[in-house]
Short mmCIF file of C-alpha atoms and ligand atoms in Angstrom, two decimals:
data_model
loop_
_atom_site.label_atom_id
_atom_site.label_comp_id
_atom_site.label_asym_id
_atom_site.label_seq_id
_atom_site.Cartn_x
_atom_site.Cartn_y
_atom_site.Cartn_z
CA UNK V 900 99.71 114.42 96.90
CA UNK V 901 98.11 111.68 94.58
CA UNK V 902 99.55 109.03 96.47
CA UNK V 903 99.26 105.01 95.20
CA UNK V 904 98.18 102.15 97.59
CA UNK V 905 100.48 100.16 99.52
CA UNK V 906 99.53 97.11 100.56
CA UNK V 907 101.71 94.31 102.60
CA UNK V 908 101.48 90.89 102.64
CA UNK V 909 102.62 89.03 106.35
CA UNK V 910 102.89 85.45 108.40
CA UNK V 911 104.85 83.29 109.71
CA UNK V 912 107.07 80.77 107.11
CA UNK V 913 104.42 78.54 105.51
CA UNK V 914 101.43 80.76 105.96
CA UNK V 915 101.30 80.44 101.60
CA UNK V 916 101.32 83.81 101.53
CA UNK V 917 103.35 83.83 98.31
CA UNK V 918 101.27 81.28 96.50
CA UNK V 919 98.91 84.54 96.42
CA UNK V 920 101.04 87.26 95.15
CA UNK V 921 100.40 87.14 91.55
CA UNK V 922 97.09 86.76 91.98
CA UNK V 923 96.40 89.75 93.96
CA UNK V 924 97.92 91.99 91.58
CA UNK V 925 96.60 90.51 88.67
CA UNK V 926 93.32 91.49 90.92
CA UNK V 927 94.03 95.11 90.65
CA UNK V 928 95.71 95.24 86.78
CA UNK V 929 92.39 93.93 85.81
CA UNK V 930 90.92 96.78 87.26
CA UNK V 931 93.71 99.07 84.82
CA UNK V 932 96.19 99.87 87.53
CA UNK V 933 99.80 99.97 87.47
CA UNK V 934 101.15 97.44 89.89
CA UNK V 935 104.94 97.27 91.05
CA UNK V 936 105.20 93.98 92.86
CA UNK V 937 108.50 93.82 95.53
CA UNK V 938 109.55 91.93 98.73
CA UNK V 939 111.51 92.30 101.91
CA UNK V 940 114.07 91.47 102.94
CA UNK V 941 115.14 92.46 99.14
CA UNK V 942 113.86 94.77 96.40
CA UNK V 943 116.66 96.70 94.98
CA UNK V 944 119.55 95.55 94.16
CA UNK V 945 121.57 95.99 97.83
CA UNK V 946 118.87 94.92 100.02
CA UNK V 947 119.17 91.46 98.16
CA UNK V 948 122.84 91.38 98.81
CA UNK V 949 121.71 92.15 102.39
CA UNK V 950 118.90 89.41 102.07
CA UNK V 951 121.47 87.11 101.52
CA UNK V 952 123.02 87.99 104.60
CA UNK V 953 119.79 88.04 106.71
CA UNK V 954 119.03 84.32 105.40
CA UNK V 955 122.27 82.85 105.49
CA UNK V 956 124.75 84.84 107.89
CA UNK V 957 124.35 84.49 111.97
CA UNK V 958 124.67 87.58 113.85
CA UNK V 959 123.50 89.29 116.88
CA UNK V 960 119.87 90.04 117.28
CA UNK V 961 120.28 93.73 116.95
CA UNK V 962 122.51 94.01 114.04
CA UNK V 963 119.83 91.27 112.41
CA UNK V 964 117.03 94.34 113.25
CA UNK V 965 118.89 96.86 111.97
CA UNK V 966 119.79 95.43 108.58
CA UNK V 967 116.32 95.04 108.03
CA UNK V 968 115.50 98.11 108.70
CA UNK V 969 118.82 99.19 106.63
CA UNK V 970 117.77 97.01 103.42
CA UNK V 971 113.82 99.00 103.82
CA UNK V 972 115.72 102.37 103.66
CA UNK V 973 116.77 101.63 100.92
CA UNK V 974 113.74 99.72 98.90
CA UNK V 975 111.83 102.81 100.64
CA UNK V 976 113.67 105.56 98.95
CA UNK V 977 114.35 103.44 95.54
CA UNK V 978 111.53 101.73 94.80
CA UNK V 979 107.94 102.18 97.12
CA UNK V 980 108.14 105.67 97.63
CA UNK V 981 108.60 106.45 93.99
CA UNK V 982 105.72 104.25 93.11
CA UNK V 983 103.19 105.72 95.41
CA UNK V 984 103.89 108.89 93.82
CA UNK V 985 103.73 107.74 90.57
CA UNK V 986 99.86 106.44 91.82
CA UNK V 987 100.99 102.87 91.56
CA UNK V 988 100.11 99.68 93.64
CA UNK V 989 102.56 98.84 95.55
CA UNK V 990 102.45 95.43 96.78
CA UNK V 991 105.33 93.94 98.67
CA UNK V 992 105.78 90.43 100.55
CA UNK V 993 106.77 91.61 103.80
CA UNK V 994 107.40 95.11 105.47
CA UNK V 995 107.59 96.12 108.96
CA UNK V 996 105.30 93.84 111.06
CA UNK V 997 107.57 91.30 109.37
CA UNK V 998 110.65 92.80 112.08
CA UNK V 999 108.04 93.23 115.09
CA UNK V 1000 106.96 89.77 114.97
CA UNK V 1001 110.17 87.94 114.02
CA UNK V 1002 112.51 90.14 115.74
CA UNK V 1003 110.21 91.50 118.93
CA UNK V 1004 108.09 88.61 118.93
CA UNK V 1005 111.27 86.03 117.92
CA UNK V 1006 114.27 87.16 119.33
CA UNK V 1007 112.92 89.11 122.34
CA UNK V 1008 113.86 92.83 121.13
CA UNK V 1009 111.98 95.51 123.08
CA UNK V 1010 109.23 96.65 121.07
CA UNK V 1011 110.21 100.05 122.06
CA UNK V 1012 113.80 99.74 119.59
CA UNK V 1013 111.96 99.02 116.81
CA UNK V 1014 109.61 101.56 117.20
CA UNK V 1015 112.53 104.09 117.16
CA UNK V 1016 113.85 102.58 113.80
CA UNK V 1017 110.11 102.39 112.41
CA UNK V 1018 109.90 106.17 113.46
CA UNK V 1019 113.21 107.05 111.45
CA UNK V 1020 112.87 105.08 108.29
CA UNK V 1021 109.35 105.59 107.81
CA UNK V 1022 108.48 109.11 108.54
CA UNK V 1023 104.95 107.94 109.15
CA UNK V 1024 104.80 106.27 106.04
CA UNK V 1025 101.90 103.06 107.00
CA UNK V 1026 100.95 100.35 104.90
CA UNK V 1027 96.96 101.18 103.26
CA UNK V 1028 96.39 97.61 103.95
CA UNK V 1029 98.56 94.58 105.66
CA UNK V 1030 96.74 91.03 104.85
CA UNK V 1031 98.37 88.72 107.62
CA UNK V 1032 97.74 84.73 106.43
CA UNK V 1033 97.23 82.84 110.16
CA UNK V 1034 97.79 79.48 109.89
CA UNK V 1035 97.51 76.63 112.48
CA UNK V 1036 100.98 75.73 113.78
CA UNK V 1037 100.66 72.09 112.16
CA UNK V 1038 99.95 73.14 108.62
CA UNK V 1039 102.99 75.87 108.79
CA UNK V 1040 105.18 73.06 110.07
CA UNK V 1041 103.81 71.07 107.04
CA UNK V 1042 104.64 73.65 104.39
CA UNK V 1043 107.82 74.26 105.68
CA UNK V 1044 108.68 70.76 105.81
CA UNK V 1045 108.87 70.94 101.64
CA UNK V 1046 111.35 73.28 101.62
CA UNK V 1047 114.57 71.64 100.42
CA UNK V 1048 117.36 74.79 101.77
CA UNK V 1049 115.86 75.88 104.61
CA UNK V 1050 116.93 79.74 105.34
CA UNK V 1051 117.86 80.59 108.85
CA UNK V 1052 114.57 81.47 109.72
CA UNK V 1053 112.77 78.38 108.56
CA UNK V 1054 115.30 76.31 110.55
CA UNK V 1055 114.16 77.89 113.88
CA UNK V 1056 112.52 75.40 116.18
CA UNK V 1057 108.28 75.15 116.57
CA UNK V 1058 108.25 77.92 119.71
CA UNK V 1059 109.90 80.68 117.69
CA UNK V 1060 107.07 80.36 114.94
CA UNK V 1061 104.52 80.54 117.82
CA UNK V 1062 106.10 83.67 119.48
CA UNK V 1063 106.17 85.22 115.31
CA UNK V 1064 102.22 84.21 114.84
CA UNK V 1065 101.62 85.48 118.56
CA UNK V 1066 103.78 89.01 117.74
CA UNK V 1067 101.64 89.31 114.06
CA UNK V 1068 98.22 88.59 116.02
CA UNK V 1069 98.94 91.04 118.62
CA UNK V 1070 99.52 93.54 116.01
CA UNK V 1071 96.63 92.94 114.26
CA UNK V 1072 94.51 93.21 117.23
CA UNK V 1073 96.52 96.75 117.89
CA UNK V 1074 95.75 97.62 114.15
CA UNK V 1075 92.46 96.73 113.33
CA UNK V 1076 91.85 98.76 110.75
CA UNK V 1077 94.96 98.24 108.80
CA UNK V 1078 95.97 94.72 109.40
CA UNK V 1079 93.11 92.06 108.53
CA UNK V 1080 93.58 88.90 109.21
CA UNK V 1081 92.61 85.77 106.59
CA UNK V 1082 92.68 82.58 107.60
CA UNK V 1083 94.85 80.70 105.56
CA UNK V 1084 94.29 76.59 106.80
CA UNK V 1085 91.96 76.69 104.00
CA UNK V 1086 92.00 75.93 100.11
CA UNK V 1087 93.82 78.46 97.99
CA UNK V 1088 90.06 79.31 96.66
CA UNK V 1089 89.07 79.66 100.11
CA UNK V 1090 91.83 82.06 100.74
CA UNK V 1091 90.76 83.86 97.64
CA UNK V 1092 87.19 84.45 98.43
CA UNK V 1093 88.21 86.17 101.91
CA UNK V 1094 91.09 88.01 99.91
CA UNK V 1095 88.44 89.21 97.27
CA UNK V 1096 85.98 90.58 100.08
CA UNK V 1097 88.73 92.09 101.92
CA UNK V 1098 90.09 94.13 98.57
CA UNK V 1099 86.56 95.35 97.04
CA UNK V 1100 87.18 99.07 99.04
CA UNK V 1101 90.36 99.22 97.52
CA UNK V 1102 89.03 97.85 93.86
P1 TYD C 634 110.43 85.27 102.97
O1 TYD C 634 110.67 86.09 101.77
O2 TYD C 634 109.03 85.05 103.37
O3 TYD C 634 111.16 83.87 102.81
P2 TYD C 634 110.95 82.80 101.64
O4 TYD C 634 111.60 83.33 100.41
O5 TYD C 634 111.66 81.61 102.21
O6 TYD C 634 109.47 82.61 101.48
O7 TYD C 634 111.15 85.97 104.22
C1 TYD C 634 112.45 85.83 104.56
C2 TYD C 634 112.60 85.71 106.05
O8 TYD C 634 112.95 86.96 106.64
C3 TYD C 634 111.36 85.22 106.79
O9 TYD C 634 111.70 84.07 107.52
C4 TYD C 634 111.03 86.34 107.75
C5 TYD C 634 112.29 87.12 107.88
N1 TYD C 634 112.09 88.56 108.15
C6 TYD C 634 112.37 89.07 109.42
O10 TYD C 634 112.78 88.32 110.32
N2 TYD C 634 112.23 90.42 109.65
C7 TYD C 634 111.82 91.29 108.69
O11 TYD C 634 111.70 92.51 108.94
C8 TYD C 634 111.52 90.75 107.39
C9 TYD C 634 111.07 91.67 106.29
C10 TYD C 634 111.67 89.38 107.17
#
């Protein structure tokens, strides 16, 4: 199959990750390739009713993990799938390391239940490439501080977002080859230069 490239952008609130977005795929239209630009919790038009929930709603832990994975069902079969096999880019803020390190490393799920879900939703389907932005716990604090409605997330206390930034570093360390990890305490050129080194295989 002439399959597109997925790549996934990850960290914990205030890692900037978004300030980056637009760039990156203006990175690879440059380069003439079709690039469908999405985001999780979200992407088609009931996973952002069930964002809303997610952000806004308390509920148990495990209900929280499977909506996630509910709402990626969905943007899996509507909108990533499709564009891989149309030989698109796919690039979407967030996927499934997103649920491992807020919901494992967060909220204490067994790794092992997510792994079940991950096996069922995905079919094997991986991320080509996961960029995870690491940032110092002071200047994620910072960021966050400017947000003026903080989601339900963002209003977690200082350990959770160590547990999430522990839970995404483990993975990367698990996933070397897939998950590279930029460090994001620097300038937004800074950032750039280790984003543009990191994308010239996939160019
Ligand atoms: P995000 O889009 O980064 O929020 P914002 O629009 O404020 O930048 O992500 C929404 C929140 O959802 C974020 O705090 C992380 C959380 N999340 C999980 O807990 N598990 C998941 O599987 C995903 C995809 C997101």
């Amino acid at each position: 199959m002439n399959r597109g490239l997925f790549i996934t952008l990850e960290g914990v609130d205030g890692a900037g990750k978004s300030t980056h977005l637009e760039w990156l795929s203006e990175q690879f239209r440059e380069h003439g390739r079709t690039v469908r630009v999405t985001r999780e919790p979200g992407g088609t038009p009931l996973g952002e009713r069930l964002r809303d929930l997610l952000l806004n709603s308390p509920m148990h832990a495990e209900t929280e993990a499977l909506l996630f994975f509910a709402a990626r069902r969905e943007h899996l079969a509507r909108v990533i799938q499709p564009a891989l096999e149309a030989g698109e880019v796919v690039i979407s803020d967030r996927f499934t390391d997103a649920s491992f390190a807020y919901q494992c490393g967060g909220r204490g799920l067994p790794e092992a239940r997510l792994e079940t879900l991950e096996a069922w939703v995905q079919a094997g389907l991986q991320p080509d490439l996961t960029l995870l932005f690491d940032v110092a716990r002071e200047v994620a604090e910072s960021r966050r501080s400017t947000v003026r409605e903080p989601d339900r997330f963002e209003q977690e206390r200082a350990d959770f977002h160590d547990r999430v930034r522990q839970a995404y570093l483990h993975r990367a360390s698990r996933y070397p080859q897939r998950i590279k990890v930029i460090n994001a305490n620097q300038s937004v050129e800074a950032v750039r230069r280790q984003l543009l080194t990191l994308l010239e295989p996939w160019l």
